[in-house]
GROMACS .gro file of C-alpha atoms in nm:
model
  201
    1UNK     CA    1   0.302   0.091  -6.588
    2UNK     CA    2  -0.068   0.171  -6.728
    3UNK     CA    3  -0.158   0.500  -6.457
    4UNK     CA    4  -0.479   0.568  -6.667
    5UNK     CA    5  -0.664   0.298  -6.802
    6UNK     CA    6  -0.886   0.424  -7.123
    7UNK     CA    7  -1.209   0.292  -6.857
    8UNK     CA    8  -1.145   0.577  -6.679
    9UNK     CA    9  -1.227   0.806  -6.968
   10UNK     CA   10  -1.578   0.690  -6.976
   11UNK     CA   11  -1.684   0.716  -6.589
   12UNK     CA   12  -1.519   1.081  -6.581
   13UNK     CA   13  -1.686   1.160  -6.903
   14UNK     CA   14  -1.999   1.001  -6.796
   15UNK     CA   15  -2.029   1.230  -6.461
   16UNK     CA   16  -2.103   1.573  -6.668
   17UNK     CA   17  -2.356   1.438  -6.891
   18UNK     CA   18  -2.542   1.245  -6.626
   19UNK     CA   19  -2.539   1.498  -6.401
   20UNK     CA   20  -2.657   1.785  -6.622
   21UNK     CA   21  -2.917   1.534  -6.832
   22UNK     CA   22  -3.071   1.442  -6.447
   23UNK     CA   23  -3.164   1.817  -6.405
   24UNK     CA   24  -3.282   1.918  -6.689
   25UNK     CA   25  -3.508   1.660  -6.700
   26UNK     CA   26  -3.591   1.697  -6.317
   27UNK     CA   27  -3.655   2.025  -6.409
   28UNK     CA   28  -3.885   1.954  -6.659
   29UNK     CA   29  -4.085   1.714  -6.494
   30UNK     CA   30  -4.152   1.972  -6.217
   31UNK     CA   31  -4.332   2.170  -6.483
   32UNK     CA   32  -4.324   2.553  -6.487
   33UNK     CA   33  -4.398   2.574  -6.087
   34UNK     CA   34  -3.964   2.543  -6.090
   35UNK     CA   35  -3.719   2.844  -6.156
   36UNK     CA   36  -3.394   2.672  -6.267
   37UNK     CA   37  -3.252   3.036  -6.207
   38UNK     CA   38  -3.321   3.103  -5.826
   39UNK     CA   39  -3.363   2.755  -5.734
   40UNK     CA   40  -3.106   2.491  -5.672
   41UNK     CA   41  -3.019   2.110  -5.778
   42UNK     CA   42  -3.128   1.971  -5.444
   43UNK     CA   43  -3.509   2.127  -5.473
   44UNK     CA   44  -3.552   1.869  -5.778
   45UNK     CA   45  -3.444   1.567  -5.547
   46UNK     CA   46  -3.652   1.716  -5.250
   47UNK     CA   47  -3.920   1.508  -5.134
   48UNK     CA   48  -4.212   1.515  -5.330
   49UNK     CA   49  -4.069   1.633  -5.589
   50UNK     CA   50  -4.194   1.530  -5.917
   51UNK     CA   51  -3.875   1.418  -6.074
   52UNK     CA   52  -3.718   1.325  -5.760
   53UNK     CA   53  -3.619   1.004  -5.875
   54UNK     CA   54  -3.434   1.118  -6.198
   55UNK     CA   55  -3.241   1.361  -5.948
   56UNK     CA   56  -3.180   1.127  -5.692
   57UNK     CA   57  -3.067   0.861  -5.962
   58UNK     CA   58  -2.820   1.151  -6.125
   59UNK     CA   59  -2.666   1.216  -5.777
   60UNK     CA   60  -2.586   0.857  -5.706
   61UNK     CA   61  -2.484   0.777  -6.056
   62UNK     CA   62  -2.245   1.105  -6.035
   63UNK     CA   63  -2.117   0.992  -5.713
   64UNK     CA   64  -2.004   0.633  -5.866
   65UNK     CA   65  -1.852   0.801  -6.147
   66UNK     CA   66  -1.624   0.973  -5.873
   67UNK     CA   67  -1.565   0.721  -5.766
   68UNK     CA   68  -1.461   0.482  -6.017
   69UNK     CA   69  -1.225   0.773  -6.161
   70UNK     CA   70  -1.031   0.825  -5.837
   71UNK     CA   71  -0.969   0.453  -5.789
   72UNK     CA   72  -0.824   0.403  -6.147
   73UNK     CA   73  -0.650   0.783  -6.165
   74UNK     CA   74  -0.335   0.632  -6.062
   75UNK     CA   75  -0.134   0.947  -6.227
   76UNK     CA   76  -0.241   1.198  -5.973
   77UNK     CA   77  -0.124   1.200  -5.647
   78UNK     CA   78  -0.267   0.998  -5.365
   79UNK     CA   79  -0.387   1.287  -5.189
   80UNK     CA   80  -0.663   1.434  -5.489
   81UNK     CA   81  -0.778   1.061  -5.562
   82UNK     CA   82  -0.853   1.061  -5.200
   83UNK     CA   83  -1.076   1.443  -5.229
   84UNK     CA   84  -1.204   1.304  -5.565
   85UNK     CA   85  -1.321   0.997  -5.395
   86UNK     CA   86  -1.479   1.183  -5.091
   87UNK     CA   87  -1.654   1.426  -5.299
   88UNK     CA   88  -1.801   1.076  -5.480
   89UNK     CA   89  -1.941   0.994  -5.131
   90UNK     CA   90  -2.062   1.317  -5.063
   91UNK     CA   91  -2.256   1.285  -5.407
   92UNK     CA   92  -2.377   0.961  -5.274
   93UNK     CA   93  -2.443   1.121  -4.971
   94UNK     CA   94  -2.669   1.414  -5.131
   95UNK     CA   95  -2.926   1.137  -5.257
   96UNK     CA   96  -2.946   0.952  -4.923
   97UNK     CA   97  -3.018   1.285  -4.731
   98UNK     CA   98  -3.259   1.477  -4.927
   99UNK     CA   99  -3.329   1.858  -4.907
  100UNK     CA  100  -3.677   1.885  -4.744
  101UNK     CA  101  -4.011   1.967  -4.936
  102UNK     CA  102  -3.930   2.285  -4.783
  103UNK     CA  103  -3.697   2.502  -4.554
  104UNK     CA  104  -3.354   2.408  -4.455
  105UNK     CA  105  -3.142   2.080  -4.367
  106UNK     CA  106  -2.840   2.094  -4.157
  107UNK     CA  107  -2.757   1.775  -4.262
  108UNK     CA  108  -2.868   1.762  -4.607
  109UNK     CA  109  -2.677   2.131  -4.626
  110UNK     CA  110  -2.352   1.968  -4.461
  111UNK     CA  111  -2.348   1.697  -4.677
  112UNK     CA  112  -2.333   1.921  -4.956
  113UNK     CA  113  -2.077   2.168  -4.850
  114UNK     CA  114  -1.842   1.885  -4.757
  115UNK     CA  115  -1.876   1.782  -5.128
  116UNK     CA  116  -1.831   2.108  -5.271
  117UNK     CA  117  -1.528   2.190  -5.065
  118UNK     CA  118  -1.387   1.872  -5.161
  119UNK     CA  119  -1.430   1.860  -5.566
  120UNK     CA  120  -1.277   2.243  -5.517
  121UNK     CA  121  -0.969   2.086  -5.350
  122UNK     CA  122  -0.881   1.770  -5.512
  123UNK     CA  123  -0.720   1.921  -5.829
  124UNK     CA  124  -0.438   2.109  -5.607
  125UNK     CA  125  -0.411   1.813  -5.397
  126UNK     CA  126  -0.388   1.566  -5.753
  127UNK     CA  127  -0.091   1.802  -5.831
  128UNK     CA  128   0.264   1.643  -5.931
  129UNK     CA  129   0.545   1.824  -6.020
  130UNK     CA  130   0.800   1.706  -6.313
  131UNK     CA  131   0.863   1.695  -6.676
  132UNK     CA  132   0.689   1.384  -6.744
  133UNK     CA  133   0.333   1.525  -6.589
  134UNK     CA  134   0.062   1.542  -6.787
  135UNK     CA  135  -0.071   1.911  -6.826
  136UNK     CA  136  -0.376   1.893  -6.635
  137UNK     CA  137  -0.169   1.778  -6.351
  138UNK     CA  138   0.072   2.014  -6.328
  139UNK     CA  139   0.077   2.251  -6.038
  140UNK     CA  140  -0.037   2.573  -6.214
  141UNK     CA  141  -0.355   2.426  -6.415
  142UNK     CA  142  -0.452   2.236  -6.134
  143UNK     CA  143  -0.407   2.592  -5.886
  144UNK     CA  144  -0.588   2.742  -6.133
  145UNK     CA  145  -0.910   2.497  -6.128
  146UNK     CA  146  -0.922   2.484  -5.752
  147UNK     CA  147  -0.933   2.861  -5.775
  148UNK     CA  148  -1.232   2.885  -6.046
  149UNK     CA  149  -1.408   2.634  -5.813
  150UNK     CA  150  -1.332   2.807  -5.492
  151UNK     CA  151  -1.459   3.148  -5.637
  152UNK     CA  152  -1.787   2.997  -5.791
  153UNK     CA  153  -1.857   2.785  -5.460
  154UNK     CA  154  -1.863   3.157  -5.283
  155UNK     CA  155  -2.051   3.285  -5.581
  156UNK     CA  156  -2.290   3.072  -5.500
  157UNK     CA  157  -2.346   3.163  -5.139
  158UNK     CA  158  -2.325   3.489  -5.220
  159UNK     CA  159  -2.626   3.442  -5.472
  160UNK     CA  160  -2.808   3.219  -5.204
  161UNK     CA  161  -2.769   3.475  -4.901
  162UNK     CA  162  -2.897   3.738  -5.179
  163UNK     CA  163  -3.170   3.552  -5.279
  164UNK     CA  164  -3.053   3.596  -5.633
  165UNK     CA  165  -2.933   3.369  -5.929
  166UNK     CA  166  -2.827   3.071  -5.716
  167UNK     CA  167  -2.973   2.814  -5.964
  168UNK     CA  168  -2.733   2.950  -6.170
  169UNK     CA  169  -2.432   2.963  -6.003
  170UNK     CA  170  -2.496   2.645  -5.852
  171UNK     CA  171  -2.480   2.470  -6.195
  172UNK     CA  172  -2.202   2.649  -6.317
  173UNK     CA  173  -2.001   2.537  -6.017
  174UNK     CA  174  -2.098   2.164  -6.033
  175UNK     CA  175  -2.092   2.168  -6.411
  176UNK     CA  176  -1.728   2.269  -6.378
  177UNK     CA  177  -1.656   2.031  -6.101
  178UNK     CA  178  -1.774   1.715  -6.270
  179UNK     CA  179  -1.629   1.818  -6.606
  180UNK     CA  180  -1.228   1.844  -6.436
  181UNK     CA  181  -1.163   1.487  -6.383
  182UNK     CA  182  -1.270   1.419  -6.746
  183UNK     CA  183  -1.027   1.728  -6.867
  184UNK     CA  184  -0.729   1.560  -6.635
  185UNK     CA  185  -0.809   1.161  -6.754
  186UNK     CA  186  -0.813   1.267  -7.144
  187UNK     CA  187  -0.452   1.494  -7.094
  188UNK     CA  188  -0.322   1.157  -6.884
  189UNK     CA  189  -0.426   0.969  -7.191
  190UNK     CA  190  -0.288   1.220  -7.484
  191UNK     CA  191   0.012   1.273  -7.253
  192UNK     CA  192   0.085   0.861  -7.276
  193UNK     CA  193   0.001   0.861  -7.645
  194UNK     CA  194   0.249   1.147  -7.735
  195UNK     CA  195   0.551   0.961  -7.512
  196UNK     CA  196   0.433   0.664  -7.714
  197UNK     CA  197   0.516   0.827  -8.063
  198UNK     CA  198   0.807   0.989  -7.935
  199UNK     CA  199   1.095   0.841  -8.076
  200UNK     CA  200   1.324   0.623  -7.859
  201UNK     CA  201   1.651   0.705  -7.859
   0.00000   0.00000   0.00000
């Protein structure tokens, strides 16, 4: 049975670059009037911002890519494709509801900490236990991702209550987050291609 199909590799690898290409471009549309340091991803898709529309497009392309991965990552475990796939709506989500030109959202903010909460979960839940699981599957990698996520999501609202770096912390966090599924689809795929070469017996 094919539980990765190569596809897969592109969408997950696809999420990182698009992601990461939509603000740095966003960023540098909005000219030197935007501090990539202190400020976060969702000021470059606020409205009226000047490269709105390359932010906007980034969060909805991100959010298919999600979403494409957890429908054909059929070697994880029902419950992570499900978190994958949620935080692929959130992402969706982001770009419908907008931060505002300026102060707060609830909604925009809830949208966002739903997705963050559930890209930190989904590798523990994508866990499976047994000889023939691919490394980035196994329970210990995938404890240890959730807890790298978990601790930069708070680093980030530490940074944002502070008024500090939380530009930074913020892309650290979702840099991390979008690169994991590509890290589990290309072990799913060496995994198959060592059992391949192994001989039969």
């Amino acid at each position: 049975m094919l539980l990765v199909p190569r596809w897969v590799l592109f969408s997950s690898g696809c999420a990182p670059v698009l992601l990461i290409a939509g603000w740095v471009i966003s960023a540098a549309l909005e000219g030197a009037g935007y501090d990539p340091a202190t400020q976060t991803i969702s000021v470059l898709a606020a409205y009226g911002a000047s490269g709105s529309w390359v932010m906007t497009g980034a969060f909805l392309a991100l959010g298919v890519c999600h979403l494409l991965t957890a429908w054909g990552l059929r070697a994880a475990a029902a419950a992570g494709r499900v978190a994958l796939a949620g935080g692929g709506v959130a992402a969706l989500a982001v770009a419908v509801v907008p931060a505002p030109s300026s102060g707060g959202s609830l909604r925009h903010g809830s949208v966002a900490a739903a997705g963050f909460t559930l890209l930190a979960l989904w590798p523990v839940l994508a866990a499976t236990a047994g000889r023939g699981t691919p490394w980035a599957l196994r329970p210990l990698p995938s404890f240890a991702a959730t807890t790298v996520m978990v601790a930069g999501a708070v680093w980030f609202l530490v940074e944002m209550h502070r008024h500090g770096m939380a530009g930074v912390a913020e892309r650290v966090v979702t840099a991390v987050q979008s690169l994991w599924p590509f890290v589990v689809v290309l072990s799913c795929l060496r995994h198959r291609a060592r059992r391949r070469a192994e001989p039969s017996v």
